[in-house]
CSV table of C-alpha atoms in Angstrom, one decimal:
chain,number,residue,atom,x,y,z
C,1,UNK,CA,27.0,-62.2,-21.3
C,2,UNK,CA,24.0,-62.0,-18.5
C,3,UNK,CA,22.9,-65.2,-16.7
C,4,UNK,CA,19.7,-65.5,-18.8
C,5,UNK,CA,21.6,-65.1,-21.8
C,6,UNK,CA,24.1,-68.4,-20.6
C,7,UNK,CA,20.9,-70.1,-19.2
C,8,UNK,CA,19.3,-70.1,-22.9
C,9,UNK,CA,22.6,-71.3,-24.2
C,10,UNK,CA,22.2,-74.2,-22.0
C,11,UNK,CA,19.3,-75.2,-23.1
C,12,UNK,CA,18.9,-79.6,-23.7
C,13,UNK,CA,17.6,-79.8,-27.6
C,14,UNK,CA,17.6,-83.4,-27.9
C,15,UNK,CA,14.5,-83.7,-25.1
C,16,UNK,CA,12.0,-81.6,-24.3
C,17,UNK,CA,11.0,-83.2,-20.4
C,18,UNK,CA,13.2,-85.2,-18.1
C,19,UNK,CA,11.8,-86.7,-15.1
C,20,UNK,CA,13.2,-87.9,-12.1
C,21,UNK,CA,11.7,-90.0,-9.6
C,22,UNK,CA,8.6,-87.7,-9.1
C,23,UNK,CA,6.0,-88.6,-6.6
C,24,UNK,CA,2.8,-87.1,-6.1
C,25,UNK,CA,0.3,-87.4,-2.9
C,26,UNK,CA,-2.8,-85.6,-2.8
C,27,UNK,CA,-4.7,-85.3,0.9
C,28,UNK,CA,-2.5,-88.3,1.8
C,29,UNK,CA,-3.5,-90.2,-1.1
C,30,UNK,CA,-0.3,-91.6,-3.5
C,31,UNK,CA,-1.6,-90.3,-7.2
C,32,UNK,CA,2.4,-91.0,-8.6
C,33,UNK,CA,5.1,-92.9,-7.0
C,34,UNK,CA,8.9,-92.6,-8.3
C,35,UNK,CA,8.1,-91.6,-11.8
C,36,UNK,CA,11.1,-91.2,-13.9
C,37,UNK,CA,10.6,-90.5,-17.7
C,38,UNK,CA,12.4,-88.9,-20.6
C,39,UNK,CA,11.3,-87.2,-23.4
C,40,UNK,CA,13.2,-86.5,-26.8
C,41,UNK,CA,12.8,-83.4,-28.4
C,42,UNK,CA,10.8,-83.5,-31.6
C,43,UNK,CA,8.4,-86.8,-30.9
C,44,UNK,CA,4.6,-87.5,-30.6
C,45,UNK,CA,4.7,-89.3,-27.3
C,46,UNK,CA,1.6,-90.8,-25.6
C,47,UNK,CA,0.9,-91.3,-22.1
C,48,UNK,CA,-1.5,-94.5,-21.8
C,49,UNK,CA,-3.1,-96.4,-19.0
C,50,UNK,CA,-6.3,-97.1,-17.2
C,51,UNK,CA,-8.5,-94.6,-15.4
C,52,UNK,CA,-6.8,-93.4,-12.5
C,53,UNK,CA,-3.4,-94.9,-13.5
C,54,UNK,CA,-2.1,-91.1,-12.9
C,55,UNK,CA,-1.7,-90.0,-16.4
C,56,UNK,CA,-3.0,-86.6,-16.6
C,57,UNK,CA,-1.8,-85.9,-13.3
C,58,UNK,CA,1.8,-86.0,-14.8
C,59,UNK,CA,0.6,-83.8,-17.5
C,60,UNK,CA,-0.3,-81.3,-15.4
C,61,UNK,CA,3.0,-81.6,-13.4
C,62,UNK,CA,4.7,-80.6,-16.8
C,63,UNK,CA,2.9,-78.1,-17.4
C,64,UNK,CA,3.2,-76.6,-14.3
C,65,UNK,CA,-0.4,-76.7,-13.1
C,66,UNK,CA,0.6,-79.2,-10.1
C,67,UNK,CA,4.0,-79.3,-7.8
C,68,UNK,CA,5.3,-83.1,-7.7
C,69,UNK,CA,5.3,-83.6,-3.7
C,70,UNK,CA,9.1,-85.5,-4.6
C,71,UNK,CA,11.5,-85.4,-7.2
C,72,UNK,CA,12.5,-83.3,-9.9
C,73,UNK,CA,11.1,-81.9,-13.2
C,74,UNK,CA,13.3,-80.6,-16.4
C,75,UNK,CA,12.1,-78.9,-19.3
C,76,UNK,CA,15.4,-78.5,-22.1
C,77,UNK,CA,17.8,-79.3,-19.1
C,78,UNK,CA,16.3,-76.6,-16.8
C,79,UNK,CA,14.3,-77.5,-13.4
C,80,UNK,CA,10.9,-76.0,-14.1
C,81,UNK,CA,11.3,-73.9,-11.0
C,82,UNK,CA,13.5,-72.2,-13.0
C,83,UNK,CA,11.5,-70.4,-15.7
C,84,UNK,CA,9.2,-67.5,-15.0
C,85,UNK,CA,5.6,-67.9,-16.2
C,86,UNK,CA,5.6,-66.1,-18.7
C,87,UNK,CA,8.8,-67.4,-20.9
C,88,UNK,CA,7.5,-71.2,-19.8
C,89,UNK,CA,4.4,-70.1,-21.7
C,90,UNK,CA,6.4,-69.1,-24.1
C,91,UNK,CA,7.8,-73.1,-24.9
C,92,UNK,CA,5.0,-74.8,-23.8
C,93,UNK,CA,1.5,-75.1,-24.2
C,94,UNK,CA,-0.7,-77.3,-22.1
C,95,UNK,CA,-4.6,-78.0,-23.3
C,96,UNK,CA,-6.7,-79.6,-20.7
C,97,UNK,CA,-10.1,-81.8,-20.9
C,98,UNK,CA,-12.1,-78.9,-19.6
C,99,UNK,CA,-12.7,-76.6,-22.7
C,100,UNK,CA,-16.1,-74.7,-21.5
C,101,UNK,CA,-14.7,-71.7,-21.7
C,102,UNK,CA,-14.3,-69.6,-24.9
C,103,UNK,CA,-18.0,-70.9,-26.3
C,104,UNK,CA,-18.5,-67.2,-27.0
C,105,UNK,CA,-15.7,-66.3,-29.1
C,106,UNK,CA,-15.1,-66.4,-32.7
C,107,UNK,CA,-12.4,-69.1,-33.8
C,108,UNK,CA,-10.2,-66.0,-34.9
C,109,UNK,CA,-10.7,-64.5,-31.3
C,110,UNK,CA,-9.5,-67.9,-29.7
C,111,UNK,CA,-6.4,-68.3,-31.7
C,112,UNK,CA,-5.6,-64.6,-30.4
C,113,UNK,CA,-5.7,-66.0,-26.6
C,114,UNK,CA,-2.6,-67.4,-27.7
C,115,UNK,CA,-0.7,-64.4,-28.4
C,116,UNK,CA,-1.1,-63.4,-24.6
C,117,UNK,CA,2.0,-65.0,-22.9
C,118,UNK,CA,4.0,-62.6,-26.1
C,119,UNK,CA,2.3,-59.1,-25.2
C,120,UNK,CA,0.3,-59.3,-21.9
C,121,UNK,CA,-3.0,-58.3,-21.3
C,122,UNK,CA,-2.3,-54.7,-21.8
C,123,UNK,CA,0.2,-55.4,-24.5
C,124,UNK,CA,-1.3,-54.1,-28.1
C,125,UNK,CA,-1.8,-56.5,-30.7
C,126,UNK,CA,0.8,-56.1,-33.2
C,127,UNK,CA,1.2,-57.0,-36.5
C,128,UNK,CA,3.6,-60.1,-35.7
C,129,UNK,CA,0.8,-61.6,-32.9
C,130,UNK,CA,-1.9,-61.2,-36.5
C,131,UNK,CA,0.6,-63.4,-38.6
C,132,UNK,CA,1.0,-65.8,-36.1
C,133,UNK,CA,-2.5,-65.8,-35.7
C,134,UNK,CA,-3.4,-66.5,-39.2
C,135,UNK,CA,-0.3,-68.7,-40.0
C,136,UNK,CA,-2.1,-71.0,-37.1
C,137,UNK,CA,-5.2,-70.5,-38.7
C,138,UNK,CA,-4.2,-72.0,-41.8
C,139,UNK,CA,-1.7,-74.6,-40.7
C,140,UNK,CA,-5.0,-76.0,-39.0
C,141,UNK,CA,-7.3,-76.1,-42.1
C,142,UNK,CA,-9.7,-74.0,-40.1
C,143,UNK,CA,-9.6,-70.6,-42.3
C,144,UNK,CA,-13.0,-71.6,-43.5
C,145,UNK,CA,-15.3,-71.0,-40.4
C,146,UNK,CA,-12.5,-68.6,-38.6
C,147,UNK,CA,-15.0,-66.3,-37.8
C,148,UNK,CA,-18.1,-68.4,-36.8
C,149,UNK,CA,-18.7,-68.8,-32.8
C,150,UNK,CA,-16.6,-71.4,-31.4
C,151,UNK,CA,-19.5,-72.9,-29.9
C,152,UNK,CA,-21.6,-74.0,-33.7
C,153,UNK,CA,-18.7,-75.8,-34.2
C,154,UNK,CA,-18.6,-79.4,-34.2
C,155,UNK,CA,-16.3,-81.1,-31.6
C,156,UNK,CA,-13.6,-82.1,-34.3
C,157,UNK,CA,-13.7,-78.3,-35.5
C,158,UNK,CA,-13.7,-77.2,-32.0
C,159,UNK,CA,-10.5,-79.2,-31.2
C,160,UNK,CA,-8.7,-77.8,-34.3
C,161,UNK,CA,-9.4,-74.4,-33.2
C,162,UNK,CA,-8.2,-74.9,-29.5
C,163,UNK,CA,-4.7,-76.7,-31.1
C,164,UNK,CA,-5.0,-73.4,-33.5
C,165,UNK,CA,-4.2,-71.3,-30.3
C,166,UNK,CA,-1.6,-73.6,-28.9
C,167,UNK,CA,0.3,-73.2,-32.4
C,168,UNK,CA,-0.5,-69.2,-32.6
C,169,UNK,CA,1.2,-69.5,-28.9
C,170,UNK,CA,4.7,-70.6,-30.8
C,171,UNK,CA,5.3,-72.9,-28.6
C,172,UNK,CA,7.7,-76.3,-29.1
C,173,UNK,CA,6.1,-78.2,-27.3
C,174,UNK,CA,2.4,-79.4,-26.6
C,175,UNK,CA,0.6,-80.8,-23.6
C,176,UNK,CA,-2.5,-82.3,-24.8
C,177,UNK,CA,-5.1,-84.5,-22.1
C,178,UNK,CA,-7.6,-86.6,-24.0
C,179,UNK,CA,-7.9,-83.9,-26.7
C,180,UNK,CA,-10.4,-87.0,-28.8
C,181,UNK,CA,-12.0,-88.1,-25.6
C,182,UNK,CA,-15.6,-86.4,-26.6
C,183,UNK,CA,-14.9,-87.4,-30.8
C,184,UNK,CA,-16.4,-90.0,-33.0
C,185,UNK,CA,-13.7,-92.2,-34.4
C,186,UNK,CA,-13.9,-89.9,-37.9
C,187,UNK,CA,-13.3,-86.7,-35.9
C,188,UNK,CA,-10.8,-88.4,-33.5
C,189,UNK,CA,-8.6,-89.7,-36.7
C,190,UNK,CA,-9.0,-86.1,-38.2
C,191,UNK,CA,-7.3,-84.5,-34.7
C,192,UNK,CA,-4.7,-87.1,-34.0
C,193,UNK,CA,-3.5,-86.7,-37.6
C,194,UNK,CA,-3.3,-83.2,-36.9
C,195,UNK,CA,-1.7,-83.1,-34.2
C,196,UNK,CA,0.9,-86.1,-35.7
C,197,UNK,CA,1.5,-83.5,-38.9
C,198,UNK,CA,2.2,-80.6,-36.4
C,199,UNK,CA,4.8,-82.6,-34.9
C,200,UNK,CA,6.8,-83.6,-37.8
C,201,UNK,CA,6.7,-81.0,-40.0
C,202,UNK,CA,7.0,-78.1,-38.0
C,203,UNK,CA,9.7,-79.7,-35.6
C,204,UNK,CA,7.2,-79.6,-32.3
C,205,UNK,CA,7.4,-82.1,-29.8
C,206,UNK,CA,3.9,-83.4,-28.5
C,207,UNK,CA,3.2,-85.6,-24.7
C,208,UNK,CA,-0.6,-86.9,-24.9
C,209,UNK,CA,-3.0,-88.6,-23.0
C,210,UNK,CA,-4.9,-91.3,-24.7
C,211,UNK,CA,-7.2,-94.1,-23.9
C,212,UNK,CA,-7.2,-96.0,-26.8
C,213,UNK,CA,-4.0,-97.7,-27.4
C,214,UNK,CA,-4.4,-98.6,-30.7
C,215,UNK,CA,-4.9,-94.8,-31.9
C,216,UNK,CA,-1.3,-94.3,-29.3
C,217,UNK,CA,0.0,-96.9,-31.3
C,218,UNK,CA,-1.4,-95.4,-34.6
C,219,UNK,CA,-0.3,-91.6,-34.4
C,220,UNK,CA,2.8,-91.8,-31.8
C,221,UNK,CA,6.6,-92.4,-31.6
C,222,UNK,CA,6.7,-93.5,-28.1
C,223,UNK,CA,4.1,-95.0,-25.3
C,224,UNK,CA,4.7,-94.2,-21.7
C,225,UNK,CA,2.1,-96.3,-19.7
C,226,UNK,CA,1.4,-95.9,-15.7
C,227,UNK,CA,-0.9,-97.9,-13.5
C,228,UNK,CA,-1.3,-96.9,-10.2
C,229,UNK,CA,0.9,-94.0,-10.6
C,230,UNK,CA,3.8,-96.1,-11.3
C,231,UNK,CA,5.4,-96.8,-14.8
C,232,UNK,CA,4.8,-100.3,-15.9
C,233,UNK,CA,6.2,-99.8,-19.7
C,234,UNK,CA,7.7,-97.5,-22.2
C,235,UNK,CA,8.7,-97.9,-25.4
C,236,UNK,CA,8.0,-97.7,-28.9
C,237,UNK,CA,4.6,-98.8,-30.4
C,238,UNK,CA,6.1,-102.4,-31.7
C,239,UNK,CA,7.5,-102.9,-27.9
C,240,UNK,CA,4.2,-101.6,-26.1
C,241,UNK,CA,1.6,-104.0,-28.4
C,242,UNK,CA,3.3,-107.0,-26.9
C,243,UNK,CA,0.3,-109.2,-25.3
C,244,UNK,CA,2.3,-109.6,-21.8
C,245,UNK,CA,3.0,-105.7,-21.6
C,246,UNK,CA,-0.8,-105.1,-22.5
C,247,UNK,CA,-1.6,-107.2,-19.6
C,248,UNK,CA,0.6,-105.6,-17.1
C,249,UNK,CA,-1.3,-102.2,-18.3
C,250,UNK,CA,-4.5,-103.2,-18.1
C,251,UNK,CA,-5.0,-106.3,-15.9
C,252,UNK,CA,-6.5,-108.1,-18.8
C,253,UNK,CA,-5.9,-110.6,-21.2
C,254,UNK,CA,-5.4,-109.1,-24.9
C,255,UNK,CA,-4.1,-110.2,-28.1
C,256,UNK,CA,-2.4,-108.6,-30.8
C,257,UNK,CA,-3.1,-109.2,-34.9
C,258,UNK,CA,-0.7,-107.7,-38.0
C,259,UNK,CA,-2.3,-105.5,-40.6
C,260,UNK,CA,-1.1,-105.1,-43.9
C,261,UNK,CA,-1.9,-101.4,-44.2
C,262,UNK,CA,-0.4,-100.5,-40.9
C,263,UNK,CA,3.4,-100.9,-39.7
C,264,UNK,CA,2.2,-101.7,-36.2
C,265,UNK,CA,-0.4,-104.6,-35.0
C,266,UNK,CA,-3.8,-103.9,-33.1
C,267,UNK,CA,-4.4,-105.0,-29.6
C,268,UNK,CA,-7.9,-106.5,-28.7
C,269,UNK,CA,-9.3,-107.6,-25.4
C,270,UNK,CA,-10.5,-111.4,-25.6
């Protein structure tokens, strides 16, 4: 049995991340300070706090777009150093606030991107990358416009289509930074549903960045929240919508109702 082979064996299937004391300074600047976090495989869990607070920062240091400057990162009970690029691609997909590129392609097209980390750039398109293409297509309600440009579409459509690639990607688990950030509160129910329905029905495990607690609390498992690069809570949504936790998150005063259609309350500022 080779070392890869005894390396995928080893693999952690009950958590996707596991983070351990990460710090992170930028130009002498502390963005994350003794960050330590865990994961479980197979949850929707949302990373909350106020602007600056560090969040997408850690995102990116999961998915391997920024070194932590301390501590250690492990994805399925391997140190991230660990995988090569392309079989990290593979497992996880990371979609960032900055979607300008791709305008010019077709929805179809896009979805294809994800197919790269499985055949390359010279790698020929087989017949398996086209199923996973459409089975993405259609597990995203987007079959529809699949061929329109991606830019006509409207920024809920758009978001679909990007999560479309993500899922043609096959990978387990999803990065996602303020994917509803630009969306209308239709279009941003609509996504986080989505992505909520990816999760739990086909056994993915999601880490998002969110403003709006209410919506974390709405369409996640777990809440991780961080201000100043530090964590100040974590738990589940009943534990988070506490009005002395939402105070040490955001610095301000905020209550917290019961709804009878919902089996979590809503937090207001006074």
């Amino acid at each position: 049995m080779t070392s890869v082979q005894l390396a995928h064996e080893a693999l952690d299937t009950t958590q996707v991340f596991a983070i351990d004391k990460v710090g992170l300074s930028i130009d002498g600047n502390a963005i994350l300070s003794d960050v330590g976090l865990d994961f479980p495989a197979g949850e929707v869990v949302a990373l909350v706090g106020h602007n600056g607070s560090g969040k997408s920062s850690l995102l990116k240091i999961l998915a391997r777009q920024l070194t932590p400057t301390t501590g250690s990162v492990a994805y399925a009970g391997r140190d991230l150093k660990d995988y090569d690029g392309r079989d990290f691609a593979r497992s996880v997909a990371y979609l960032p606030q900055d979607l300008s590129t791709g305008s010019e392609m077709t929805i179809r097209e896009l979805v294809g991107c994800g197919r790269y980390p499985w055949h390359g750039a010279l790698g020929r398109f087989s017949a398996i990358d086209r199923k996973k293409v459409e089975e993405a297509i259609k597990a995203t309600h987007i079959g529809r416009f699949a061929d329109r440009v991606v830019g006509t579409l409207s920024g809920g459509e758009r978001q679909r289509a990007w999560i479309a690639m993500l899922i043609a990607q096959d990978a387990r688990c999803l990065l996602l930074d303020e994917p509803t950030a630009a969306l209308d509160i239709a279009h941003q129910i609509e996504v986080l549903s989505l992505v909520r329905r990816l999760a739990h029905e086909g056994g993915r495990s999601v880490i998002i960045v969110l403003h709006d607690i209410n919506m974390a609390a709405r369409f996640c498992d777990r809440i991780h929240a961080l201000k100043g690069g530090r964590v100040v809570a974590s738990g589940t949504p009943a534990d988070i919508l506490v009005p002395d936790t939402l105070r040490a998150i955001y610095g301000i005063d905020m209550d917290v109702i019961a709804t009878s259609s919902l089996s979590h309350p809503l937090a207001y500022a006074r």
